[in-house]
PDB file of C-alpha atoms in Angstrom:
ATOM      1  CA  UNK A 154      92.334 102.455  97.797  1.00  0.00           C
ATOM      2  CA  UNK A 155      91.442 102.047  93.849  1.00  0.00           C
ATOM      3  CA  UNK A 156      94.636 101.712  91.891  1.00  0.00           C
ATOM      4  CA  UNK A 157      95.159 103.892  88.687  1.00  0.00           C
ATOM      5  CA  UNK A 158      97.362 103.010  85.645  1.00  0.00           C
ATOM      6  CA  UNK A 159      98.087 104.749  82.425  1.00  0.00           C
ATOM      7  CA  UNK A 160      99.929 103.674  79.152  1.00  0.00           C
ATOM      8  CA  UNK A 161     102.323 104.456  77.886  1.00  0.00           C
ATOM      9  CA  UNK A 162     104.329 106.923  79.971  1.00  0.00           C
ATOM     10  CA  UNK A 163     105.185 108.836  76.939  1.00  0.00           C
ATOM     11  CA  UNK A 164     103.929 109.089  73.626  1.00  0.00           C
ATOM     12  CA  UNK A 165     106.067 111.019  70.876  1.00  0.00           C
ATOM     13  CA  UNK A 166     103.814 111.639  67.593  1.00  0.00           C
ATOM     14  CA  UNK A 167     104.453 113.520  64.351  1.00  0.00           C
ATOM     15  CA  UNK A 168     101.304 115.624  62.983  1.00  0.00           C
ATOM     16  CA  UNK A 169      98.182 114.305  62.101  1.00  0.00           C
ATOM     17  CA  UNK A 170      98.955 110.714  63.446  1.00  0.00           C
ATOM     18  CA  UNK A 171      96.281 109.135  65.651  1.00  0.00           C
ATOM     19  CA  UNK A 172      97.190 107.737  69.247  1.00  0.00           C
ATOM     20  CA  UNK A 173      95.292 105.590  71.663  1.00  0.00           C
ATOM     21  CA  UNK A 174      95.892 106.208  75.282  1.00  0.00           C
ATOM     22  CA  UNK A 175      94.832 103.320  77.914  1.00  0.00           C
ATOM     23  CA  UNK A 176      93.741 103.231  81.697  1.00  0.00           C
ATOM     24  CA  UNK A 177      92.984 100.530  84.259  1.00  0.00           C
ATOM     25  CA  UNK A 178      91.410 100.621  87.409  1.00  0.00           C
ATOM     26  CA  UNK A 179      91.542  98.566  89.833  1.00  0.00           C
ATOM     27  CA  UNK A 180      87.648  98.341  91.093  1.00  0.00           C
ATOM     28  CA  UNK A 181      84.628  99.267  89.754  1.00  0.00           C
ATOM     29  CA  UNK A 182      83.772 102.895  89.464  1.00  0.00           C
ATOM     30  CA  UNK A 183      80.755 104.712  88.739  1.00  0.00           C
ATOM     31  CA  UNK A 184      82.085 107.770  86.648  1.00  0.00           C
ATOM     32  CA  UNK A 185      85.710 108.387  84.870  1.00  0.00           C
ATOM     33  CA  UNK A 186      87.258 111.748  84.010  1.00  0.00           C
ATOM     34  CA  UNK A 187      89.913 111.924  81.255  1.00  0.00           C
ATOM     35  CA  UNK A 188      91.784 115.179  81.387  1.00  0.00           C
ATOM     36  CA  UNK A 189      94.377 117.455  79.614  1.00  0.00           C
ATOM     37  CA  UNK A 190      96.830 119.457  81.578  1.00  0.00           C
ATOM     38  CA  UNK A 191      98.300 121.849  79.661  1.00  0.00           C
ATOM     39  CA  UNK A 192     101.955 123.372  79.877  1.00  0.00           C
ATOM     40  CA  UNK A 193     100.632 126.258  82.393  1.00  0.00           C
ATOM     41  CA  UNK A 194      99.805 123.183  84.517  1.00  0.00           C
ATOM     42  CA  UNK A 195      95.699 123.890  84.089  1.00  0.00           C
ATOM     43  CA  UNK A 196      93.708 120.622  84.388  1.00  0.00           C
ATOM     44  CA  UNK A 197      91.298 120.901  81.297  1.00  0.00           C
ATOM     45  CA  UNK A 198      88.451 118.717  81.473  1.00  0.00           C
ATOM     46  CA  UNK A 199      88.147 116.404  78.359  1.00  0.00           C
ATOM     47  CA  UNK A 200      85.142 113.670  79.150  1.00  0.00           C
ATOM     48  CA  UNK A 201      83.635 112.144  82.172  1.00  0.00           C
ATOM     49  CA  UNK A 202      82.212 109.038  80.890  1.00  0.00           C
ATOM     50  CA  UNK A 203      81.271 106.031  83.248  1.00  0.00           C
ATOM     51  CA  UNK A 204      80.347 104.323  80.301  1.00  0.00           C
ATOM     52  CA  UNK A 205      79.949 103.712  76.889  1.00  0.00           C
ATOM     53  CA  UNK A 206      81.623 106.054  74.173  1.00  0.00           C
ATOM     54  CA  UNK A 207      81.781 110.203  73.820  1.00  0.00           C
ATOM     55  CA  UNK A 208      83.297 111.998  71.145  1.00  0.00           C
ATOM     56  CA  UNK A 209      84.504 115.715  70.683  1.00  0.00           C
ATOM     57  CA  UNK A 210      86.019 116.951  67.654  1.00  0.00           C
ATOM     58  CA  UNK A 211      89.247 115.132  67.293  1.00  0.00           C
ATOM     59  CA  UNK A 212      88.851 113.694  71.107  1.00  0.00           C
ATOM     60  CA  UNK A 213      86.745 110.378  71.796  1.00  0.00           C
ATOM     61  CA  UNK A 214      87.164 108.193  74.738  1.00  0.00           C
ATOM     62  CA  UNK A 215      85.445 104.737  75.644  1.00  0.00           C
ATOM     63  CA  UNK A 216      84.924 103.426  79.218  1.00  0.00           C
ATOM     64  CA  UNK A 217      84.331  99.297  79.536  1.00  0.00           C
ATOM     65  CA  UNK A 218      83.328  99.355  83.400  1.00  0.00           C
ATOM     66  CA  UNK A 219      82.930  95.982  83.556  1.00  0.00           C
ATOM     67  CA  UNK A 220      86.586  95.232  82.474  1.00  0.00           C
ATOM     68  CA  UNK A 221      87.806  98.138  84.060  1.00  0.00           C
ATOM     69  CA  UNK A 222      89.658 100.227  81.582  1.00  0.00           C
ATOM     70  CA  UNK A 223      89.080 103.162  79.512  1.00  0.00           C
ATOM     71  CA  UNK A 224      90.735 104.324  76.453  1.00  0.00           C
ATOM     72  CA  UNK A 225      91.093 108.210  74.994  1.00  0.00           C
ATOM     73  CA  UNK A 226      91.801 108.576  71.429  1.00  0.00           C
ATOM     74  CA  UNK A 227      93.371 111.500  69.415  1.00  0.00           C
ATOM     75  CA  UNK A 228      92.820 111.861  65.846  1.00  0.00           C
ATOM     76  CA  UNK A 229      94.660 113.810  63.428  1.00  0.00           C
ATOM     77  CA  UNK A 230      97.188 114.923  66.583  1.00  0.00           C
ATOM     78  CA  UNK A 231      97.622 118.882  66.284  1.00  0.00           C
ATOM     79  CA  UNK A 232     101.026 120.331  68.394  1.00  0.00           C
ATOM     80  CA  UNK A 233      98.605 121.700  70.397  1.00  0.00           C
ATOM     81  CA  UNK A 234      97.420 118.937  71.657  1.00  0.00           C
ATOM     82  CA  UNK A 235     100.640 117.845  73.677  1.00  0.00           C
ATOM     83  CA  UNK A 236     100.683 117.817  77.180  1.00  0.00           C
ATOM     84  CA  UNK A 237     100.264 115.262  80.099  1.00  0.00           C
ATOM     85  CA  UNK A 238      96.878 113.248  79.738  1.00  0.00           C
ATOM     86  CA  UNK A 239      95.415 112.079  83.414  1.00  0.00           C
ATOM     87  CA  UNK A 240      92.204 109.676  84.208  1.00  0.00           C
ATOM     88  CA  UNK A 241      90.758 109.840  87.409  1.00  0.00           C
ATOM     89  CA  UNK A 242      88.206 108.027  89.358  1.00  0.00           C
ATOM     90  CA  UNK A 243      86.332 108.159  92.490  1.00  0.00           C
ATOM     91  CA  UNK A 244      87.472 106.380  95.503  1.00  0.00           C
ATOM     92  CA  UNK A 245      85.307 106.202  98.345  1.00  0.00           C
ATOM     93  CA  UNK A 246      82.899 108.383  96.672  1.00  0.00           C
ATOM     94  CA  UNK A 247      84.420 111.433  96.837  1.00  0.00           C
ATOM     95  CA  UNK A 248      87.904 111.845  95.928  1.00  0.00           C
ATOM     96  CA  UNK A 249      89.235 111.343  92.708  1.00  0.00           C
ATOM     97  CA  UNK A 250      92.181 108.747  92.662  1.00  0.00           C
ATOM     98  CA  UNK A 251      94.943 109.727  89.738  1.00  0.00           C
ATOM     99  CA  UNK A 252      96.856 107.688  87.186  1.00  0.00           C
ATOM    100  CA  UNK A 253     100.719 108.928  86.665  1.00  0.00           C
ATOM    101  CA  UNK A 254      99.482 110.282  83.677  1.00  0.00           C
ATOM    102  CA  UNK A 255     100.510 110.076  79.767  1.00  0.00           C
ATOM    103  CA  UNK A 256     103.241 112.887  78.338  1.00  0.00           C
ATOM    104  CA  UNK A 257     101.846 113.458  74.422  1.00  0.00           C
ATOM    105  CA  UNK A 258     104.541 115.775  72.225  1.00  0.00           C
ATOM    106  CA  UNK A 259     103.429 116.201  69.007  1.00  0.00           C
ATOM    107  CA  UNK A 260     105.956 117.010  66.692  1.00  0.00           C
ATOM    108  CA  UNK A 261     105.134 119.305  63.468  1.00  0.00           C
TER     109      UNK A 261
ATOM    110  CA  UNK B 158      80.021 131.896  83.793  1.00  0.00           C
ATOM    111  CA  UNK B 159      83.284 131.680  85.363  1.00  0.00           C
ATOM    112  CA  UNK B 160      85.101 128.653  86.041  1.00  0.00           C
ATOM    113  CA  UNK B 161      86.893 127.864  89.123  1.00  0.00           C
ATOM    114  CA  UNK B 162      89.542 130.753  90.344  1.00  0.00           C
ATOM    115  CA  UNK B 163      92.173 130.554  92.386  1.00  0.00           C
ATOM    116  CA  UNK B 164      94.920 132.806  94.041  1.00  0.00           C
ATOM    117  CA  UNK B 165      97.357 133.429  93.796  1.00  0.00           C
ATOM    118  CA  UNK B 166      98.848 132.584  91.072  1.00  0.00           C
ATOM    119  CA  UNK B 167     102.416 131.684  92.267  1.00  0.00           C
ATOM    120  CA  UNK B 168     103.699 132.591  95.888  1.00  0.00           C
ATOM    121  CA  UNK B 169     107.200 131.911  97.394  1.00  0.00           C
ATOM    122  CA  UNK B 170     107.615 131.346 101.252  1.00  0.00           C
ATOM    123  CA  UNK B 171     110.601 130.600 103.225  1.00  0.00           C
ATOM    124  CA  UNK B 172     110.531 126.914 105.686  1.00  0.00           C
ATOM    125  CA  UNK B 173     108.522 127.391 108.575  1.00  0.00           C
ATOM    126  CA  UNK B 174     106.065 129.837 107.252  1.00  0.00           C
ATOM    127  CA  UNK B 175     102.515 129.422 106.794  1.00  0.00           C
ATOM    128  CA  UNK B 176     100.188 130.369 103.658  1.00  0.00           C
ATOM    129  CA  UNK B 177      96.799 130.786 102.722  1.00  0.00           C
ATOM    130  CA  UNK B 178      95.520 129.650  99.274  1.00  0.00           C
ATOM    131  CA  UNK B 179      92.082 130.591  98.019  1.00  0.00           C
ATOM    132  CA  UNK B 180      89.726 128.942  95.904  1.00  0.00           C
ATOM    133  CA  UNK B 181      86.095 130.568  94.438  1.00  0.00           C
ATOM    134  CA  UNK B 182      84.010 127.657  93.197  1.00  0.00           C
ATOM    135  CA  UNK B 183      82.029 127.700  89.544  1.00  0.00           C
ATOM    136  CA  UNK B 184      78.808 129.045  89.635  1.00  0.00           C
ATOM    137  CA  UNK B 185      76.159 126.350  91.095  1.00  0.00           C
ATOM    138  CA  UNK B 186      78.813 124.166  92.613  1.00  0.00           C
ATOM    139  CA  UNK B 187      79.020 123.654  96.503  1.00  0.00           C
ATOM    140  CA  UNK B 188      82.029 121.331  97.062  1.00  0.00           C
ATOM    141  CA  UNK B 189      85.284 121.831  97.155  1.00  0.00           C
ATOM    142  CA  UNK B 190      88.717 119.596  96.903  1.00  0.00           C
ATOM    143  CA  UNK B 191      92.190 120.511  97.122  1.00  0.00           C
ATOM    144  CA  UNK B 192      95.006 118.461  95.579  1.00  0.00           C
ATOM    145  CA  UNK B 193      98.820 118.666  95.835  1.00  0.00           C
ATOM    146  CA  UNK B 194     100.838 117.937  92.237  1.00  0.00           C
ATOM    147  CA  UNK B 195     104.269 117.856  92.717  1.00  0.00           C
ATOM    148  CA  UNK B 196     106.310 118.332  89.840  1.00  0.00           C
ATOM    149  CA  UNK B 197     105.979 114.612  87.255  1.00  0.00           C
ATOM    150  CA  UNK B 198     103.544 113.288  89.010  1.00  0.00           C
ATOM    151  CA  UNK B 199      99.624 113.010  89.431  1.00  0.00           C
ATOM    152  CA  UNK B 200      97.347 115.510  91.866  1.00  0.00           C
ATOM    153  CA  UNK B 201      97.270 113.936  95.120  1.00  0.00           C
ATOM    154  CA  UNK B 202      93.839 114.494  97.433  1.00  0.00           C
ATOM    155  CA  UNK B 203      94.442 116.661 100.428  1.00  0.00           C
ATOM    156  CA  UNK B 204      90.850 116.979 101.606  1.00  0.00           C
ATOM    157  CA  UNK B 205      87.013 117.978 100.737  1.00  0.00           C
ATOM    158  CA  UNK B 206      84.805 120.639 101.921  1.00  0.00           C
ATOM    159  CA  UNK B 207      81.140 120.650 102.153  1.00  0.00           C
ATOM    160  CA  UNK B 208      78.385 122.290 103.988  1.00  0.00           C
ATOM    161  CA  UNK B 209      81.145 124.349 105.654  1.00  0.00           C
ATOM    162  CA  UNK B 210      82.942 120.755 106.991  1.00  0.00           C
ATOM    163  CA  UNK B 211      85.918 118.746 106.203  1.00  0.00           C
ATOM    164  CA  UNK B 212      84.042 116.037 105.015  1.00  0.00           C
ATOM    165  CA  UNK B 213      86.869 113.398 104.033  1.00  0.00           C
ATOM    166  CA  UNK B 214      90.903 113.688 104.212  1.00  0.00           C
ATOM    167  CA  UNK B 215      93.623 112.298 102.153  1.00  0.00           C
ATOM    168  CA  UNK B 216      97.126 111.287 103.846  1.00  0.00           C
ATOM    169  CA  UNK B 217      98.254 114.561 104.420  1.00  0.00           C
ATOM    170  CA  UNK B 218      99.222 115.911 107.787  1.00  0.00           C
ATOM    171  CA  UNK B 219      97.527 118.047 110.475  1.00  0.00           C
ATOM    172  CA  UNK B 220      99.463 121.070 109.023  1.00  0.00           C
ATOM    173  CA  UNK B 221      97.326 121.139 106.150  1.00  0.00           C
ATOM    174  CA  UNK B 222      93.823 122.910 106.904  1.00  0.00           C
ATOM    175  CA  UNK B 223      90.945 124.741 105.639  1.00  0.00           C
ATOM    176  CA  UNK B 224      87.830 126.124 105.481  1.00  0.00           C
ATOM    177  CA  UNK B 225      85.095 126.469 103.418  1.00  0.00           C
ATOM    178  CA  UNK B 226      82.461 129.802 103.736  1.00  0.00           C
ATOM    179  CA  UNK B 227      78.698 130.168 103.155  1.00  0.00           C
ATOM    180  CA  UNK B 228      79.921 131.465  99.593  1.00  0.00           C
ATOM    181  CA  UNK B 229      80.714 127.725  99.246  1.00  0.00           C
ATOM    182  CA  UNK B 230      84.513 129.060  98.964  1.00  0.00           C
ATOM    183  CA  UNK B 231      87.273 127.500 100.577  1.00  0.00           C
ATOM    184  CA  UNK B 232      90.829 128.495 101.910  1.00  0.00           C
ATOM    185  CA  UNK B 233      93.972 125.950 102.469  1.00  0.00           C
ATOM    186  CA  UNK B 234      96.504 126.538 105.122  1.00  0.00           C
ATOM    187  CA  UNK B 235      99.822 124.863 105.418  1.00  0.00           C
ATOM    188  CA  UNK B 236     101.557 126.128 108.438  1.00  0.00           C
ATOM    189  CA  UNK B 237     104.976 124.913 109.034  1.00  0.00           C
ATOM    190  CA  UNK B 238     106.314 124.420 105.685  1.00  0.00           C
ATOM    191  CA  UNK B 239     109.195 122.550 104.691  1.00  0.00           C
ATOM    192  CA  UNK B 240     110.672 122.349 101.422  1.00  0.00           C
ATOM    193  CA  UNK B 241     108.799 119.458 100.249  1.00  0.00           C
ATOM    194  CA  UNK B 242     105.728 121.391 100.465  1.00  0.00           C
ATOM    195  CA  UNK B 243     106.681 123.099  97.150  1.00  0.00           C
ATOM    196  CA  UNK B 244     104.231 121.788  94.296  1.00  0.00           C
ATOM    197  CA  UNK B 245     101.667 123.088  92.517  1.00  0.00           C
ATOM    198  CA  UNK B 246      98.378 122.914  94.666  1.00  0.00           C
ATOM    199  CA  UNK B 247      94.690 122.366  92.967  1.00  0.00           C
ATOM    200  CA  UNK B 248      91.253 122.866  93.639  1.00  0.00           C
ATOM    201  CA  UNK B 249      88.659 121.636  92.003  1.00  0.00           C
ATOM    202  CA  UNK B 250      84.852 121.788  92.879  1.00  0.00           C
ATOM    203  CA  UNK B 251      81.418 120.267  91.894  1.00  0.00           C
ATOM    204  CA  UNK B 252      78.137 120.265  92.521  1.00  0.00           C
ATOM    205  CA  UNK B 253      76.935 117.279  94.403  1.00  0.00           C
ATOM    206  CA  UNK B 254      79.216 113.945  93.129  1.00  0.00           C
ATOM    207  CA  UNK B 255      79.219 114.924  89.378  1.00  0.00           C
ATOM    208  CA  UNK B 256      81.830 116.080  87.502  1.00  0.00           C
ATOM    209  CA  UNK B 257      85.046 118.009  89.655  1.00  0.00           C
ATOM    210  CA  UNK B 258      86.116 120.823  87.827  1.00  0.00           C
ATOM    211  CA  UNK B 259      89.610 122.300  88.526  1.00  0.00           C
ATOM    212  CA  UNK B 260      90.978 126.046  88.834  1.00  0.00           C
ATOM    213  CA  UNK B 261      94.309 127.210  87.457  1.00  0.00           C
ATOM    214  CA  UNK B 262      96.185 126.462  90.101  1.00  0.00           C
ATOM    215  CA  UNK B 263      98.983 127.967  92.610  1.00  0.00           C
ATOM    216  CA  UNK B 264     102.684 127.215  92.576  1.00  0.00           C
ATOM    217  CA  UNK B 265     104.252 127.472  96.084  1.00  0.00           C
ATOM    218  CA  UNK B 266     107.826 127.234  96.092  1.00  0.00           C
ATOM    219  CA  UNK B 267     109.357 127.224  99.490  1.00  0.00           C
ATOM    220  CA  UNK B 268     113.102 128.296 100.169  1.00  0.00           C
TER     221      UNK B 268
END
């Protein structure tokens, strides 16, 4: 099946710095989802972005399909916005394949 | 409109018990996922539901089951459990292959 990988494994940030969080896939994909999971263990939807590059508020993320890696940036990090960060793709159409996800803490 | 809801919230069952977790889809959507997070690591796919069949399975075995109703809802049975069952378990649903959505989630502890 596709293989999933996230870097770092942890990212420690004071307040208001800016981050960039990477993922790799292993085959080609037709859709991405990045996603926030917070401390209650929700999975918060962020983007799902095949392609090309969303923004949302301090949140943007950029998907390369053709080089097979995605990248979610945080601007102006807020405490709140610590947490584990996951991608996720389709494999075999229907199930959406993990990454071991990135660990934020944002320190004030 | 309300998301996806799950229940219960948290449940604790003793080895070689069974349980029944429930999942209510967001309005509109008609398939249904479950996952398995255990604790530090990413949601793992147990299986997918729709049109009322199991339509593809992750590596999980035979004692995981469910169903999904005309309601487009779904249950997931583990029978037999052991103590490695304990995680927190996830559905998430969609409507055709778009975007999966995920509910809040149940943490099963087993003793």
């Amino acid at each position: 099946g596709i293989q999933v990988e996230q870097s770092p494994p942890d990212l420690i940030l004071q307040e208001g710095a800016n981050s960039t969080l990477r993922c790799n896939f292993s085959d080609s994909v037709n859709n991405l989802q990045w996603f926030h999971q917070n401390p209650w263990g929700q999975l918060i939807n962020l983007f799902y972005i095949p392609s090309g590059t969303k923004q949302n508020g301090r949140l943007s993320a950029t998907t390369v399909a053709t080089e097979r890696y995605s990248l979610l940036y945080i601007s102006s990090s807020q405490t709140t916005d610590s947490g584990v960060y996951f991608c996720a793709v389709p494999s075999n159409d229907y199930k959406l394949s993990f990454g071991a996800g990135t660990t934020v803490t944002v320190r004030a | 409109d309300a998301g996806v809801t799950q229940s219960p919230t948290h449940l604790i069952k003793t080895r070689g018990q069974q349980v029944t977790l429930r999942c209510s889809p967001k309005s509109g959507h008609d398939t249904v996922s479950w996952y398995q997070q255990a604790l530090g690591q990413g949601p793992q796919f147990i299986f997918q539901y729709y049109e009322e069949e199991e339509r593809q399975r992750g590596n999980f075995p035979d004692r995981f089951s469910g169903h999904q109703f005309p309601n487009y809802s779904s249950e997931l049975n583990v029978n037999a459990l052991l103590l490695g069952d304990s995680a927190l378990y996830l559905c998430a649903t969609q409507r055709g292959r778009y975007e999966q959505y995920f509910g809040p989630g149940t943490r099963l502890t087993v003793t």
